[in-house]
């Protein structure tokens, strides 16, 4: 019993309003930027090309990594000041 009173986990209480993930909001804003949108389009073109073939060794990992890295880079500029 003494351990429980000494070691208690903090309780997190949300306000009445629904919590919104700031990363998701920032990702939506960053996806609308021209250079990120063009990387996404390149990834989609590659994905369509690979899915259209029955036997291929091509993957779209490079295009995916380029897109995700640039998206995360954009989000990182604004995300961390919003975290508590």
JSON list of N, CA, C and O in Angstrom, two decimals, residues 11-52:
[
{"chain": "A", "resi": 11, "resn": "UNK", "atom": "N", "xyz": [-2.45, 11.37, -14.05]},
{"chain": "A", "resi": 11, "resn": "UNK", "atom": "CA", "xyz": [-3.71, 11.24, -14.78]},
{"chain": "A", "resi": 11, "resn": "UNK", "atom": "C", "xyz": [-3.78, 12.36, -15.82]},
{"chain": "A", "resi": 11, "resn": "UNK", "atom": "O", "xyz": [-3.49, 13.51, -15.53]},
{"chain": "A", "resi": 12, "resn": "UNK", "atom": "N", "xyz": [-4.14, 11.98, -17.01]},
{"chain": "A", "resi": 12, "resn": "UNK", "atom": "CA", "xyz": [-4.29, 12.96, -18.09]},
{"chain": "A", "resi": 12, "resn": "UNK", "atom": "C", "xyz": [-5.77, 13.17, -18.32]},
{"chain": "A", "resi": 12, "resn": "UNK", "atom": "O", "xyz": [-6.50, 12.23, -18.59]},
{"chain": "A", "resi": 13, "resn": "UNK", "atom": "N", "xyz": [-6.18, 14.41, -18.22]},
{"chain": "A", "resi": 13, "resn": "UNK", "atom": "CA", "xyz": [-7.59, 14.72, -18.43]},
{"chain": "A", "resi": 13, "resn": "UNK", "atom": "C", "xyz": [-7.71, 15.66, -19.62]},
{"chain": "A", "resi": 13, "resn": "UNK", "atom": "O", "xyz": [-7.05, 16.67, -19.71]},
{"chain": "A", "resi": 14, "resn": "UNK", "atom": "N", "xyz": [-8.57, 15.29, -20.52]},
{"chain": "A", "resi": 14, "resn": "UNK", "atom": "CA", "xyz": [-8.81, 16.11, -21.70]},
{"chain": "A", "resi": 14, "resn": "UNK", "atom": "C", "xyz": [-9.95, 17.07, -21.43]},
{"chain": "A", "resi": 14, "resn": "UNK", "atom": "O", "xyz": [-10.85, 16.79, -20.63]},
{"chain": "A", "resi": 15, "resn": "UNK", "atom": "N", "xyz": [-9.90, 18.18, -22.10]},
{"chain": "A", "resi": 15, "resn": "UNK", "atom": "CA", "xyz": [-11.01, 19.12, -22.01]},
{"chain": "A", "resi": 15, "resn": "UNK", "atom": "C", "xyz": [-12.21, 18.52, -22.73]},
{"chain": "A", "resi": 15, "resn": "UNK", "atom": "O", "xyz": [-12.15, 17.45, -23.29]},
{"chain": "A", "resi": 16, "resn": "UNK", "atom": "N", "xyz": [-13.30, 19.25, -22.73]},
{"chain": "A", "resi": 16, "resn": "UNK", "atom": "CA", "xyz": [-14.51, 18.76, -23.39]},
{"chain": "A", "resi": 16, "resn": "UNK", "atom": "C", "xyz": [-14.34, 18.67, -24.90]},
{"chain": "A", "resi": 16, "resn": "UNK", "atom": "O", "xyz": [-14.99, 17.88, -25.56]},
{"chain": "A", "resi": 17, "resn": "UNK", "atom": "N", "xyz": [-13.47, 19.50, -25.46]},
{"chain": "A", "resi": 17, "resn": "UNK", "atom": "CA", "xyz": [-13.30, 19.46, -26.90]},
{"chain": "A", "resi": 17, "resn": "UNK", "atom": "C", "xyz": [-12.45, 18.26, -27.30]},
{"chain": "A", "resi": 17, "resn": "UNK", "atom": "O", "xyz": [-11.65, 17.75, -26.54]},
{"chain": "A", "resi": 18, "resn": "UNK", "atom": "N", "xyz": [-12.68, 17.80, -28.52]},
{"chain": "A", "resi": 18, "resn": "UNK", "atom": "CA", "xyz": [-11.99, 16.62, -29.03]},
{"chain": "A", "resi": 18, "resn": "UNK", "atom": "C", "xyz": [-10.52, 16.97, -29.31]},
{"chain": "A", "resi": 18, "resn": "UNK", "atom": "O", "xyz": [-10.21, 18.02, -29.86]},
{"chain": "A", "resi": 19, "resn": "UNK", "atom": "N", "xyz": [-9.62, 16.07, -28.94]},
{"chain": "A", "resi": 19, "resn": "UNK", "atom": "CA", "xyz": [-8.21, 16.29, -29.17]},
{"chain": "A", "resi": 19, "resn": "UNK", "atom": "C", "xyz": [-7.89, 16.09, -30.65]},
{"chain": "A", "resi": 19, "resn": "UNK", "atom": "O", "xyz": [-8.41, 15.19, -31.29]},
{"chain": "A", "resi": 20, "resn": "UNK", "atom": "N", "xyz": [-7.03, 16.94, -31.18]},
{"chain": "A", "resi": 20, "resn": "UNK", "atom": "CA", "xyz": [-6.64, 16.87, -32.58]},
{"chain": "A", "resi": 20, "resn": "UNK", "atom": "C", "xyz": [-5.12, 16.68, -32.62]},
{"chain": "A", "resi": 20, "resn": "UNK", "atom": "O", "xyz": [-4.39, 17.39, -31.94]},
{"chain": "A", "resi": 21, "resn": "UNK", "atom": "N", "xyz": [-4.69, 15.72, -33.41]},
{"chain": "A", "resi": 21, "resn": "UNK", "atom": "CA", "xyz": [-3.27, 15.46, -33.56]},
{"chain": "A", "resi": 21, "resn": "UNK", "atom": "C", "xyz": [-2.65, 16.56, -34.42]},
{"chain": "A", "resi": 21, "resn": "UNK", "atom": "O", "xyz": [-2.99, 16.69, -35.60]},
{"chain": "A", "resi": 22, "resn": "UNK", "atom": "N", "xyz": [-1.74, 17.37, -33.87]},
{"chain": "A", "resi": 22, "resn": "UNK", "atom": "CA", "xyz": [-1.17, 18.46, -34.66]},
{"chain": "A", "resi": 22, "resn": "UNK", "atom": "C", "xyz": [-0.33, 17.95, -35.83]},
{"chain": "A", "resi": 22, "resn": "UNK", "atom": "O", "xyz": [-0.22, 18.62, -36.86]},
{"chain": "A", "resi": 23, "resn": "UNK", "atom": "N", "xyz": [0.25, 16.76, -35.71]},
{"chain": "A", "resi": 23, "resn": "UNK", "atom": "CA", "xyz": [1.05, 16.21, -36.81]},
{"chain": "A", "resi": 23, "resn": "UNK", "atom": "C", "xyz": [0.17, 15.92, -38.02]},
{"chain": "A", "resi": 23, "resn": "UNK", "atom": "O", "xyz": [0.55, 16.21, -39.15]},
{"chain": "A", "resi": 24, "resn": "UNK", "atom": "N", "xyz": [-1.01, 15.39, -37.79]},
{"chain": "A", "resi": 24, "resn": "UNK", "atom": "CA", "xyz": [-1.92, 15.08, -38.90]},
{"chain": "A", "resi": 24, "resn": "UNK", "atom": "C", "xyz": [-2.36, 16.36, -39.61]},
{"chain": "A", "resi": 24, "resn": "UNK", "atom": "O", "xyz": [-2.43, 16.40, -40.85]},
{"chain": "A", "resi": 25, "resn": "UNK", "atom": "N", "xyz": [-2.62, 17.40, -38.85]},
{"chain": "A", "resi": 25, "resn": "UNK", "atom": "CA", "xyz": [-3.04, 18.67, -39.44]},
{"chain": "A", "resi": 25, "resn": "UNK", "atom": "C", "xyz": [-1.91, 19.27, -40.27]},
{"chain": "A", "resi": 25, "resn": "UNK", "atom": "O", "xyz": [-2.12, 19.74, -41.40]},
{"chain": "A", "resi": 26, "resn": "UNK", "atom": "N", "xyz": [-0.69, 19.23, -39.72]},
{"chain": "A", "resi": 26, "resn": "UNK", "atom": "CA", "xyz": [0.45, 19.79, -40.44]},
{"chain": "A", "resi": 26, "resn": "UNK", "atom": "C", "xyz": [0.78, 18.97, -41.69]},
{"chain": "A", "resi": 26, "resn": "UNK", "atom": "O", "xyz": [1.20, 19.53, -42.70]},
{"chain": "A", "resi": 27, "resn": "UNK", "atom": "N", "xyz": [0.60, 17.67, -41.62]},
{"chain": "A", "resi": 27, "resn": "UNK", "atom": "CA", "xyz": [0.86, 16.83, -42.80]},
{"chain": "A", "resi": 27, "resn": "UNK", "atom": "C", "xyz": [-0.10, 17.20, -43.94]},
{"chain": "A", "resi": 27, "resn": "UNK", "atom": "O", "xyz": [0.30, 17.24, -45.10]},
{"chain": "A", "resi": 28, "resn": "UNK", "atom": "N", "xyz": [-1.35, 17.45, -43.61]},
{"chain": "A", "resi": 28, "resn": "UNK", "atom": "CA", "xyz": [-2.31, 17.85, -44.64]},
{"chain": "A", "resi": 28, "resn": "UNK", "atom": "C", "xyz": [-1.89, 19.17, -45.29]},
{"chain": "A", "resi": 28, "resn": "UNK", "atom": "O", "xyz": [-1.98, 19.34, -46.50]},
{"chain": "A", "resi": 29, "resn": "UNK", "atom": "N", "xyz": [-1.42, 20.12, -44.47]},
{"chain": "A", "resi": 29, "resn": "UNK", "atom": "CA", "xyz": [-0.98, 21.41, -45.01]},
{"chain": "A", "resi": 29, "resn": "UNK", "atom": "C", "xyz": [0.26, 21.25, -45.87]},
{"chain": "A", "resi": 29, "resn": "UNK", "atom": "O", "xyz": [0.37, 21.87, -46.93]},
{"chain": "A", "resi": 30, "resn": "UNK", "atom": "N", "xyz": [1.19, 20.43, -45.41]},
{"chain": "A", "resi": 30, "resn": "UNK", "atom": "CA", "xyz": [2.43, 20.24, -46.17]},
{"chain": "A", "resi": 30, "resn": "UNK", "atom": "C", "xyz": [2.20, 19.47, -47.46]},
{"chain": "A", "resi": 30, "resn": "UNK", "atom": "O", "xyz": [2.91, 19.70, -48.44]},
{"chain": "A", "resi": 31, "resn": "UNK", "atom": "N", "xyz": [1.24, 18.58, -47.49]},
{"chain": "A", "resi": 31, "resn": "UNK", "atom": "CA", "xyz": [0.97, 17.82, -48.71]},
{"chain": "A", "resi": 31, "resn": "UNK", "atom": "C", "xyz": [0.50, 18.72, -49.85]},
{"chain": "A", "resi": 31, "resn": "UNK", "atom": "O", "xyz": [0.65, 18.37, -51.01]},
{"chain": "A", "resi": 32, "resn": "UNK", "atom": "N", "xyz": [-0.04, 19.87, -49.52]},
{"chain": "A", "resi": 32, "resn": "UNK", "atom": "CA", "xyz": [-0.54, 20.78, -50.55]},
{"chain": "A", "resi": 32, "resn": "UNK", "atom": "C", "xyz": [0.58, 21.59, -51.20]},
{"chain": "A", "resi": 32, "resn": "UNK", "atom": "O", "xyz": [0.35, 22.23, -52.22]},
{"chain": "A", "resi": 33, "resn": "UNK", "atom": "N", "xyz": [1.77, 21.56, -50.62]},
{"chain": "A", "resi": 33, "resn": "UNK", "atom": "CA", "xyz": [2.89, 22.30, -51.21]},
{"chain": "A", "resi": 33, "resn": "UNK", "atom": "C", "xyz": [3.33, 21.64, -52.50]},
{"chain": "A", "resi": 33, "resn": "UNK", "atom": "O", "xyz": [3.32, 20.42, -52.64]},
{"chain": "A", "resi": 34, "resn": "UNK", "atom": "N", "xyz": [3.74, 22.44, -53.46]},
{"chain": "A", "resi": 34, "resn": "UNK", "atom": "CA", "xyz": [4.04, 21.98, -54.80]},
{"chain": "A", "resi": 34, "resn": "UNK", "atom": "C", "xyz": [5.08, 20.89, -54.90]},
{"chain": "A", "resi": 34, "resn": "UNK", "atom": "O", "xyz": [4.88, 19.87, -55.57]},
{"chain": "A", "resi": 35, "resn": "UNK", "atom": "N", "xyz": [6.22, 21.07, -54.23]},
{"chain": "A", "resi": 35, "resn": "UNK", "atom": "CA", "xyz": [7.28, 20.08, -54.37]},
{"chain": "A", "resi": 35, "resn": "UNK", "atom": "C", "xyz": [6.94, 18.76, -53.69]},
{"chain": "A", "resi": 35, "resn": "UNK", "atom": "O", "xyz": [7.32, 17.70, -54.16]},
{"chain": "A", "resi": 36, "resn": "UNK", "atom": "N", "xyz": [6.19, 18.81, -52.62]},
{"chain": "A", "resi": 36, "resn": "UNK", "atom": "CA", "xyz": [5.79, 17.57, -51.93]},
{"chain": "A", "resi": 36, "resn": "UNK", "atom": "C", "xyz": [4.70, 16.87, -52.74]},
{"chain": "A", "resi": 36, "resn": "UNK", "atom": "O", "xyz": [4.70, 15.65, -52.85]},
{"chain": "A", "resi": 37, "resn": "UNK", "atom": "N", "xyz": [3.81, 17.65, -53.30]},
{"chain": "A", "resi": 37, "resn": "UNK", "atom": "CA", "xyz": [2.77, 17.07, -54.14]},
{"chain": "A", "resi": 37, "resn": "UNK", "atom": "C", "xyz": [3.37, 16.40, -55.37]},
{"chain": "A", "resi": 37, "resn": "UNK", "atom": "O", "xyz": [2.92, 15.32, -55.78]},
{"chain": "A", "resi": 38, "resn": "UNK", "atom": "N", "xyz": [4.41, 16.99, -55.94]},
{"chain": "A", "resi": 38, "resn": "UNK", "atom": "CA", "xyz": [5.05, 16.36, -57.11]},
{"chain": "A", "resi": 38, "resn": "UNK", "atom": "C", "xyz": [5.76, 15.07, -56.72]},
{"chain": "A", "resi": 38, "resn": "UNK", "atom": "O", "xyz": [5.75, 14.10, -57.49]},
{"chain": "A", "resi": 39, "resn": "UNK", "atom": "N", "xyz": [6.35, 15.00, -55.52]},
{"chain": "A", "resi": 39, "resn": "UNK", "atom": "CA", "xyz": [6.96, 13.75, -55.06]},
{"chain": "A", "resi": 39, "resn": "UNK", "atom": "C", "xyz": [5.90, 12.67, -54.85]},
{"chain": "A", "resi": 39, "resn": "UNK", "atom": "O", "xyz": [6.13, 11.50, -55.16]},
{"chain": "A", "resi": 40, "resn": "UNK", "atom": "N", "xyz": [4.74, 13.07, -54.34]},
{"chain": "A", "resi": 40, "resn": "UNK", "atom": "CA", "xyz": [3.65, 12.12, -54.16]},
{"chain": "A", "resi": 40, "resn": "UNK", "atom": "C", "xyz": [3.16, 11.61, -55.51]},
{"chain": "A", "resi": 40, "resn": "UNK", "atom": "O", "xyz": [2.90, 10.41, -55.66]},
{"chain": "A", "resi": 41, "resn": "UNK", "atom": "N", "xyz": [3.07, 12.49, -56.48]},
{"chain": "A", "resi": 41, "resn": "UNK", "atom": "CA", "xyz": [2.63, 12.09, -57.82]},
{"chain": "A", "resi": 41, "resn": "UNK", "atom": "C", "xyz": [3.63, 11.12, -58.46]},
{"chain": "A", "resi": 41, "resn": "UNK", "atom": "O", "xyz": [3.23, 10.16, -59.12]},
{"chain": "A", "resi": 42, "resn": "UNK", "atom": "N", "xyz": [4.94, 11.36, -58.25]},
{"chain": "A", "resi": 42, "resn": "UNK", "atom": "CA", "xyz": [5.95, 10.43, -58.76]},
{"chain": "A", "resi": 42, "resn": "UNK", "atom": "C", "xyz": [5.80, 9.06, -58.11]},
{"chain": "A", "resi": 42, "resn": "UNK", "atom": "O", "xyz": [5.93, 8.03, -58.77]},
{"chain": "A", "resi": 43, "resn": "UNK", "atom": "N", "xyz": [5.52, 9.06, -56.81]},
{"chain": "A", "resi": 43, "resn": "UNK", "atom": "CA", "xyz": [5.32, 7.80, -56.10]},
{"chain": "A", "resi": 43, "resn": "UNK", "atom": "C", "xyz": [4.08, 7.07, -56.64]},
{"chain": "A", "resi": 43, "resn": "UNK", "atom": "O", "xyz": [4.12, 5.87, -56.88]},
{"chain": "A", "resi": 44, "resn": "UNK", "atom": "N", "xyz": [3.01, 7.79, -56.87]},
{"chain": "A", "resi": 44, "resn": "UNK", "atom": "CA", "xyz": [1.78, 7.18, -57.40]},
{"chain": "A", "resi": 44, "resn": "UNK", "atom": "C", "xyz": [1.99, 6.63, -58.81]},
{"chain": "A", "resi": 44, "resn": "UNK", "atom": "O", "xyz": [1.49, 5.56, -59.14]},
{"chain": "A", "resi": 45, "resn": "UNK", "atom": "N", "xyz": [2.72, 7.37, -59.65]},
{"chain": "A", "resi": 45, "resn": "UNK", "atom": "CA", "xyz": [3.02, 6.89, -60.99]},
{"chain": "A", "resi": 45, "resn": "UNK", "atom": "C", "xyz": [3.82, 5.60, -60.94]},
{"chain": "A", "resi": 45, "resn": "UNK", "atom": "O", "xyz": [3.54, 4.65, -61.68]},
{"chain": "A", "resi": 46, "resn": "UNK", "atom": "N", "xyz": [4.81, 5.55, -60.08]},
{"chain": "A", "resi": 46, "resn": "UNK", "atom": "CA", "xyz": [5.62, 4.34, -59.92]},
{"chain": "A", "resi": 46, "resn": "UNK", "atom": "C", "xyz": [4.76, 3.19, -59.41]},
{"chain": "A", "resi": 46, "resn": "UNK", "atom": "O", "xyz": [4.85, 2.06, -59.91]},
{"chain": "A", "resi": 47, "resn": "UNK", "atom": "N", "xyz": [3.92, 3.48, -58.45]},
{"chain": "A", "resi": 47, "resn": "UNK", "atom": "CA", "xyz": [3.06, 2.45, -57.87]},
{"chain": "A", "resi": 47, "resn": "UNK", "atom": "C", "xyz": [2.10, 1.89, -58.93]},
{"chain": "A", "resi": 47, "resn": "UNK", "atom": "O", "xyz": [1.89, 0.68, -59.00]},
{"chain": "A", "resi": 48, "resn": "UNK", "atom": "N", "xyz": [1.54, 2.76, -59.74]},
{"chain": "A", "resi": 48, "resn": "UNK", "atom": "CA", "xyz": [0.65, 2.32, -60.82]},
{"chain": "A", "resi": 48, "resn": "UNK", "atom": "C", "xyz": [1.40, 1.47, -61.84]},
{"chain": "A", "resi": 48, "resn": "UNK", "atom": "O", "xyz": [0.88, 0.46, -62.32]},
{"chain": "A", "resi": 49, "resn": "UNK", "atom": "N", "xyz": [2.62, 1.89, -62.16]},
{"chain": "A", "resi": 49, "resn": "UNK", "atom": "CA", "xyz": [3.44, 1.16, -63.12]},
{"chain": "A", "resi": 49, "resn": "UNK", "atom": "C", "xyz": [3.77, -0.25, -62.59]},
{"chain": "A", "resi": 49, "resn": "UNK", "atom": "O", "xyz": [3.66, -1.23, -63.31]},
{"chain": "A", "resi": 50, "resn": "UNK", "atom": "N", "xyz": [4.16, -0.34, -61.33]},
{"chain": "A", "resi": 50, "resn": "UNK", "atom": "CA", "xyz": [4.51, -1.63, -60.74]},
{"chain": "A", "resi": 50, "resn": "UNK", "atom": "C", "xyz": [3.29, -2.52, -60.61]},
{"chain": "A", "resi": 50, "resn": "UNK", "atom": "O", "xyz": [3.35, -3.72, -60.90]},
{"chain": "A", "resi": 51, "resn": "UNK", "atom": "N", "xyz": [2.17, -1.97, -60.21]},
{"chain": "A", "resi": 51, "resn": "UNK", "atom": "CA", "xyz": [0.95, -2.77, -60.07]},
{"chain": "A", "resi": 51, "resn": "UNK", "atom": "C", "xyz": [0.39, -3.20, -61.43]},
{"chain": "A", "resi": 51, "resn": "UNK", "atom": "O", "xyz": [-0.35, -4.18, -61.50]},
{"chain": "A", "resi": 52, "resn": "UNK", "atom": "N", "xyz": [0.76, -2.51, -62.49]},
{"chain": "A", "resi": 52, "resn": "UNK", "atom": "CA", "xyz": [0.28, -2.86, -63.82]},
{"chain": "A", "resi": 52, "resn": "UNK", "atom": "C", "xyz": [1.04, -4.00, -64.47]},
{"chain": "A", "resi": 52, "resn": "UNK", "atom": "O", "xyz": [0.64, -4.52, -65.50]}
]
